[in-house]
Coordinates of C-alpha atoms and ligand atoms in Angstrom, one line a residue:
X128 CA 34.8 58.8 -12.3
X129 CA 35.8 55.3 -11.3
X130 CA 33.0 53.3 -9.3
X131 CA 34.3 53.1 -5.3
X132 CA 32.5 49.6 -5.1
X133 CA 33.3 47.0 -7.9
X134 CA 31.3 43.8 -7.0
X135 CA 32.8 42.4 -10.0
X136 CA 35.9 41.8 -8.1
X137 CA 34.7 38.9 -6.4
X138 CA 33.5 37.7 -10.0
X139 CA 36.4 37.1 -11.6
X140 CA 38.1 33.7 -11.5
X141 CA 36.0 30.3 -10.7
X142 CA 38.6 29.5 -7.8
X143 CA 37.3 33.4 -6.2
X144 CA 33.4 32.4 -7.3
X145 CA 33.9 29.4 -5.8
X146 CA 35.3 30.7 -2.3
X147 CA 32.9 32.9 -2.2
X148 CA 29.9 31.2 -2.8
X149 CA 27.5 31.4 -0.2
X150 CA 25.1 28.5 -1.0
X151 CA 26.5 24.8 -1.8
X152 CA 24.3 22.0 -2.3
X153 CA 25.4 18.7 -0.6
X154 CA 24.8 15.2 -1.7
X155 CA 24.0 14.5 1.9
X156 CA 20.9 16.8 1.8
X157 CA 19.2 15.2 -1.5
X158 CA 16.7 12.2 -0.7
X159 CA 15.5 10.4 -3.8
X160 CA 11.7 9.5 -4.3
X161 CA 11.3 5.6 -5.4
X162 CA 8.2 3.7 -6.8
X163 CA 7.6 0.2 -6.2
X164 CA 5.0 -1.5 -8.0
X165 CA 3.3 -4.9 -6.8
X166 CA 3.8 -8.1 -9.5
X167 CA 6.9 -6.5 -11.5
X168 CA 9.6 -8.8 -12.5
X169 CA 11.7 -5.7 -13.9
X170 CA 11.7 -1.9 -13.6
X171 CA 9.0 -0.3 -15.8
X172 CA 10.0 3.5 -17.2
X173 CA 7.2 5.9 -16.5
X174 CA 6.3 7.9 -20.0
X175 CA 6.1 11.3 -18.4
X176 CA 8.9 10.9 -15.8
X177 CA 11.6 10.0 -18.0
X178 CA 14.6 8.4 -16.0
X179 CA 12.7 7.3 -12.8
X180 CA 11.0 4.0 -13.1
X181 CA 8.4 1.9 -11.4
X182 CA 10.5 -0.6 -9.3
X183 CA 10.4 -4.6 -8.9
X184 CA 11.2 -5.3 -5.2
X185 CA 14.4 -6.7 -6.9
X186 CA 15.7 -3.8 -8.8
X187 CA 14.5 -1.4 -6.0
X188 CA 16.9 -2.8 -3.7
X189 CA 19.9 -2.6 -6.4
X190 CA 18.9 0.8 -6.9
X191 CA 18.8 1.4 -3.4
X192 CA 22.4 0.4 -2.8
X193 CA 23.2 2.7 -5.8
X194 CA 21.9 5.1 -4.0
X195 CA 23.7 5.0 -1.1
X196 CA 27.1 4.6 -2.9
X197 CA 26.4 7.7 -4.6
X198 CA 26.5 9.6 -0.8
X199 CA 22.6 10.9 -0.8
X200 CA 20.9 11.8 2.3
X201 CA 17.8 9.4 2.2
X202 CA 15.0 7.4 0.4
X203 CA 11.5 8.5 0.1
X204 CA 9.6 4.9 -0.9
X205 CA 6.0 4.9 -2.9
X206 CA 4.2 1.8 -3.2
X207 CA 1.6 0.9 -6.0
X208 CA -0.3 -1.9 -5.2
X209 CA -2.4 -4.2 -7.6
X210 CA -5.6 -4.2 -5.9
X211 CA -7.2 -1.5 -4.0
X212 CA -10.2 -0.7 -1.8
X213 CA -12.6 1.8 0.1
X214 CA -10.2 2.2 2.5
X215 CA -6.6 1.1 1.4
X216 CA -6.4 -2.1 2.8
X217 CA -3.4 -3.1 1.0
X218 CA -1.4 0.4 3.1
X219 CA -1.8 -1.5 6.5
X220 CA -1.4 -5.1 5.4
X221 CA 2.4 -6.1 6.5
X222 CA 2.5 -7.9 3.0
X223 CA 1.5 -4.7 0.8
X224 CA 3.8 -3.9 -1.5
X225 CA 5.2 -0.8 0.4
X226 CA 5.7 -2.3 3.7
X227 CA 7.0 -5.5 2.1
X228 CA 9.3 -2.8 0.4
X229 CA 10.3 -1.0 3.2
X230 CA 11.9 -3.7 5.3
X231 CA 13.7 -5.4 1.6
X232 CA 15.2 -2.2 1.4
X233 CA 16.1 -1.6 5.4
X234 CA 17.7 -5.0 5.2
X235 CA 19.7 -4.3 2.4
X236 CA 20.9 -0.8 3.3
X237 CA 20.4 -1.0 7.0
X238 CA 21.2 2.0 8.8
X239 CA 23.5 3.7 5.9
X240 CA 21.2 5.6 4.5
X241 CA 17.5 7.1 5.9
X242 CA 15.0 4.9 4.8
X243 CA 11.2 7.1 4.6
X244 CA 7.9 5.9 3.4
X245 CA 4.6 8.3 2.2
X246 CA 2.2 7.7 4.4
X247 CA -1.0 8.4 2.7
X248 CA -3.7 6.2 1.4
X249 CA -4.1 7.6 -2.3
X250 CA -2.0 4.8 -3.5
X251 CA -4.2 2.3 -1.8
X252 CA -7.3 3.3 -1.9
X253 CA -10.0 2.9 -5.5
X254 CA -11.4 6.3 -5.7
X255 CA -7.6 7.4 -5.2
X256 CA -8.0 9.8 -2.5
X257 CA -6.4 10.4 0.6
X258 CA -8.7 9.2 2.8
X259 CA -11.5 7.2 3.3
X260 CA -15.0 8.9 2.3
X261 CA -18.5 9.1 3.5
X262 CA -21.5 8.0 2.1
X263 CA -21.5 11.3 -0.2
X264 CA -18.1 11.0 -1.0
X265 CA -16.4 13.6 0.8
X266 CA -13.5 12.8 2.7
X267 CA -13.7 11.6 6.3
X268 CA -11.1 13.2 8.5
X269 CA -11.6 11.5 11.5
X270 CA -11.9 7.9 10.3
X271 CA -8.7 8.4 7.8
X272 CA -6.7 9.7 11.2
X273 CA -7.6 5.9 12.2
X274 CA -6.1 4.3 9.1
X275 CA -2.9 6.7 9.0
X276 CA -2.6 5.7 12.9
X277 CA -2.5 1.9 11.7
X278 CA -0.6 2.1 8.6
X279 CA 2.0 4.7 10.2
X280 CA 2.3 1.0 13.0
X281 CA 3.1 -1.0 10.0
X282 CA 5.7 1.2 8.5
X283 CA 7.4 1.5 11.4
X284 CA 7.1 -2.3 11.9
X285 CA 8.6 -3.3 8.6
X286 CA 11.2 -0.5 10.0
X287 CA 11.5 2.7 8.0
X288 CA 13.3 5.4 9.9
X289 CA 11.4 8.3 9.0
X290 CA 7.3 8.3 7.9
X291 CA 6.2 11.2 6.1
X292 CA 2.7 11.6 6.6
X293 CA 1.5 13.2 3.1
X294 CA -2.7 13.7 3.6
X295 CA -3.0 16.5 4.7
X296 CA -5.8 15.4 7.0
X297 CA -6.2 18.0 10.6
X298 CA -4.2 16.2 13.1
X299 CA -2.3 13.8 11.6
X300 CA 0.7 14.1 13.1
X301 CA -0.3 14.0 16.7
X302 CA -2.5 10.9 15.8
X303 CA 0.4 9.3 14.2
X304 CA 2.9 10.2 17.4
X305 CA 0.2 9.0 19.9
X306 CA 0.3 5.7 17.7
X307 CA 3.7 5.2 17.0
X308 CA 4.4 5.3 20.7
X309 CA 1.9 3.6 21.9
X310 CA 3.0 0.8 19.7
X311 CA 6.3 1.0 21.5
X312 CA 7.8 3.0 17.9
X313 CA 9.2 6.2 20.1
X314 CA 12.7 6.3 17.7
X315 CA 10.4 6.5 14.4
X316 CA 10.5 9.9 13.2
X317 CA 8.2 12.2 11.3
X318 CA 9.0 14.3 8.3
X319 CA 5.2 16.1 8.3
X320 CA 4.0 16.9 4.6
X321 CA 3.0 20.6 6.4
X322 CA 2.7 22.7 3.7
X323 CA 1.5 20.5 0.7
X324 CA -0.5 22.9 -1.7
X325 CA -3.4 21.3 -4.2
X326 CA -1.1 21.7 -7.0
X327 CA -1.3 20.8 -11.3
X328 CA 2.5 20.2 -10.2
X329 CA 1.5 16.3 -9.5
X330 CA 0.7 15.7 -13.0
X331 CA 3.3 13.3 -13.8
X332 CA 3.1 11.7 -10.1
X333 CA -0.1 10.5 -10.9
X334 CA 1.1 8.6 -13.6
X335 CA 3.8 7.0 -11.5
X336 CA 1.5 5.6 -9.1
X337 CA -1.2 4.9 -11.5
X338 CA -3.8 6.8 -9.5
X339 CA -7.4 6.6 -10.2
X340 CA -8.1 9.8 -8.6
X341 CA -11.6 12.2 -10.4
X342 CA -11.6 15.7 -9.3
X343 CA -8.9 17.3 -7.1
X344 CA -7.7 17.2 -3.6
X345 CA -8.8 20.8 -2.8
X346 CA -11.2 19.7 0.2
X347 CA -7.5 18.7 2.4
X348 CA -4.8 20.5 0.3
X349 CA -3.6 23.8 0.4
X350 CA -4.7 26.5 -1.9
X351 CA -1.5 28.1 -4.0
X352 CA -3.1 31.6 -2.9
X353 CA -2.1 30.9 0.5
X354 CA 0.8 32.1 3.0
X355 CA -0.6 32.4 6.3
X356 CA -2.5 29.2 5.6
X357 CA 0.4 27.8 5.5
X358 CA 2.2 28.7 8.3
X359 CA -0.6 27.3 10.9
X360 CA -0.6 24.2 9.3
X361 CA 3.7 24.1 10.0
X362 CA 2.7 25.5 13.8
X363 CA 0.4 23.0 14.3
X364 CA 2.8 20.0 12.7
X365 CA 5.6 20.8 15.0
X366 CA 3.0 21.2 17.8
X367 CA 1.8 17.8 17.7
X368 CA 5.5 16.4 17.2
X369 CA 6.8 16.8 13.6
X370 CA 10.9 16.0 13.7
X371 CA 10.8 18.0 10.2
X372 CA 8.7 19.8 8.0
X373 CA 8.0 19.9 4.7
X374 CA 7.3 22.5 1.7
X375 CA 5.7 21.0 -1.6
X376 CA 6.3 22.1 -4.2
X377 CA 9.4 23.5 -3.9
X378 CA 10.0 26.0 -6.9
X379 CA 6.9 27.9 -7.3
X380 CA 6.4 28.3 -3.5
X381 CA 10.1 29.4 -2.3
X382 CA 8.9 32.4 -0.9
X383 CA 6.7 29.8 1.6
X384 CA 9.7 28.3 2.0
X385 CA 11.8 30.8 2.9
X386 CA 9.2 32.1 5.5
X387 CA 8.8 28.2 7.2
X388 CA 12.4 28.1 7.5
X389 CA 12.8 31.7 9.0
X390 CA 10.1 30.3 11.5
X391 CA 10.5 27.1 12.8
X392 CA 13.6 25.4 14.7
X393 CA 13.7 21.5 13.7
X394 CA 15.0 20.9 10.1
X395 CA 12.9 21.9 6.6
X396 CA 12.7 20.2 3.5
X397 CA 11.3 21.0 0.3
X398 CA 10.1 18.4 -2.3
X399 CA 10.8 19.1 -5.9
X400 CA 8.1 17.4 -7.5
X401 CA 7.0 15.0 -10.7
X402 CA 5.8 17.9 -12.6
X403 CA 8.8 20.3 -11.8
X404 CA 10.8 17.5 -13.4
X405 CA 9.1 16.8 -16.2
X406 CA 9.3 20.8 -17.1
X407 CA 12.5 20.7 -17.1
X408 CA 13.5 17.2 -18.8
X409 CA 11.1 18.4 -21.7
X410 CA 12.8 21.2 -22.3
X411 CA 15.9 19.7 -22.4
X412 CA 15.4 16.8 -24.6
X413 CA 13.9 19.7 -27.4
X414 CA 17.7 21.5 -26.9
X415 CA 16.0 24.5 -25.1
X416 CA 17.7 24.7 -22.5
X417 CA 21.3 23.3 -20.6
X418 CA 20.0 20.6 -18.6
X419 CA 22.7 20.0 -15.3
X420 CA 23.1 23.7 -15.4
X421 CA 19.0 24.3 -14.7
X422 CA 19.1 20.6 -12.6
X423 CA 21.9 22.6 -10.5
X424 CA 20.3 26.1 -10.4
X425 CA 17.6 24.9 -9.4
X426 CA 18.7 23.1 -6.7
X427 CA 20.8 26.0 -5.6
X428 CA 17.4 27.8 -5.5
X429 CA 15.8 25.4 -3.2
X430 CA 18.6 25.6 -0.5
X431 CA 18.8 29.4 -1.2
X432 CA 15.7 29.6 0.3
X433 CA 15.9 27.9 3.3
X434 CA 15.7 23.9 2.5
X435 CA 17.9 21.3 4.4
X436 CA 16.7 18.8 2.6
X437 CA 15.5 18.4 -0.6
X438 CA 13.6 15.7 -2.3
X439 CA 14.4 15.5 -5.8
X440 CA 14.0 12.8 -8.9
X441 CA 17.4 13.8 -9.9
X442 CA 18.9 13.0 -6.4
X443 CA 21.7 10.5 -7.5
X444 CA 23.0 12.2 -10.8
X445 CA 22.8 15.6 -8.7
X446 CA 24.9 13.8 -6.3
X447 CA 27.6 12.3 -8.6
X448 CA 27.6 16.4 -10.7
X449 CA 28.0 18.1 -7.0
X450 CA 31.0 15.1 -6.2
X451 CA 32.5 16.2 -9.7
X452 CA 32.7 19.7 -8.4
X453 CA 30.0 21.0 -11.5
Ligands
PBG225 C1 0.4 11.7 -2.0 C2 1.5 12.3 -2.7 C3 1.5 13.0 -3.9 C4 2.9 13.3 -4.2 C5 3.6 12.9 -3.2 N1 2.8 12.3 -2.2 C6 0.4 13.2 -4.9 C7 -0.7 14.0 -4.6 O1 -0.8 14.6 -3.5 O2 -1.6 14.0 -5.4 C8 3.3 14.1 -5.4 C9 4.8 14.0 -5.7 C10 5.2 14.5 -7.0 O3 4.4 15.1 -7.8 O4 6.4 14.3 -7.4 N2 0.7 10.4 -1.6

């Protein structure tokens, strides 16, 4: 009449939870996205991502140093420039914004922390995609694998650690590698965007970076129907030298996560993005729902599922609730 089996057992008292708690997120794991925006004098809040901010080159360095003191894992830097072009000029000048921002923050935090920059063009470019397009306006594979190639040379000049190619273009990482060794850049790593789906998820991104992208990106970005898909593209990423690998986003697609990280042997990250944030931060301020409990569920999710790393807006106060023992 009494159950042989009681899993409540191991239930009872936080200290026994605790011990027996099979998934523990680590400070050490989190890397924080960071805008910088071009002609600030002061950090700038961003309506729909409410806590993160457009940086000044200024208070992106304080805030990298923050950063660090708090015990996270790495930096992911996005740059919005002022002017833009055809073909992202501004992304492979060594005076744009994000290069200029990369080596500010390198110098300030030197080798304490991992300094990583996007490498994409969307920022950079005036129709706001990815690439650079043909006369009809689709997007040119080939020539963008050029640009990447020099931008991915300028990043690693101004001395980022890790670049994380984010265009989704075919063969973009082995361009990049052949580039960044030819260019004498053989320690710069790659965390490879592999699995980044065309996803409604970016909403509040696109505000952040004040992108002047019409239409979608559903010519170079995955389709959320897709599994298999996905795991060619993270096949062919570590083929042509990816040090990591990415999964974006991370909540809706932890099942692709879980099956990348079952698969491949170098180190898998998820991104939490803009929108996945914003969810959450809405329903919070309207009292819905217990917002470090869901920031830390969450999060627990992600690693759950196979992420080493995870990039997340809420990277630092995650930090300082995981140090508090929440
Ligand atoms: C492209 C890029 C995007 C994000 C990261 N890198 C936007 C896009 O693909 O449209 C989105 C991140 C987020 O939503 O938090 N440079």
């Amino acid at each position: 009449m009494f159950p042989a089996v009681r899993p409540r057992r191991l239930r009872r008292t936080p200290a026994i939870r605790r011990l027996v708690a099979e998934t523990r997120p680590a400070p050490a794991e989190l890397v924080l996205p960071m805008f910088v925006r071009e002609g600030l004098t002061e950090s700038r809040p961003i309506s729909s991502l409410p806590g993160v901010v457009q940086h000044s080159r200024d208070s992106l360095r304080k805030a990298a140093v923050e950063a660090v003191q708090a015990g996270i894992g790495g930096l992911m830097l996005f740059g919005v420039p002022l002017t833009r072009d055809e073909v992202g000029s501004a992304g492979t000048d060594p005076d744009g914004i994000l290069n200029a921002a990369i080596s500010d923050v390198v110098s300030e935090v030197g080798d304490a922390t991992v300094v990583m920059s996007d490498l994409c063009l969307d920022e950079f470019t005036s129709h706001g995609h990815c690439g650079v397009l043909r006369p009809d306006g689709s997007v040119d594979n080939d020539a963008t694998l050029r640009r990447y190639a020099d931008m991915a040379v300028a990043q690693a000049a101004a001395g980022a650690h890790v670049l994380g190619p984010s265009g989704m273009m075919d063969g973009q990482i082995g361009v990049v590698r052949e580039a960044l060794d030819k260019a004498g850049y053989t320690d710069t790593a790659m965390l490879a965007y592999a699995v980044k789906y065309a996803s409604a998820f970016y909403g509040p991104f696109r505000e952040a970076v004040e992108s002047t992208l019409q239409g979608d990106r559903k010519t170079y970005q995955q389709d959320p129907a897709n599994l298999r898909e996905a795991m060619r593209e993270v096949a062919l990423d570590v083929a042509e030298g990816a040090d990591m690998v990415m999964v974006k986003p991370a909540l809706p697609y932890l099942d692709v996560l879980s099956s990348v990280a079952a698969t491949v042997d170098v180190p898998v990250a998820a991104y939490q993005v803009s929108g996945e944030y914003a969810m959450v931060e809405a329903a919070a301020a309207n009292g819905w729902i217990d917002r470090e409990r869901v920031i830390l569920e969450q999060l627990t999710s992600i690693r759950r599922a196979g992420a080493q790393i995870i990039l997340t807006y809420w990277a630092v106060e995650a930090a300082q609730l995981l140090r508090q023992g929440y």
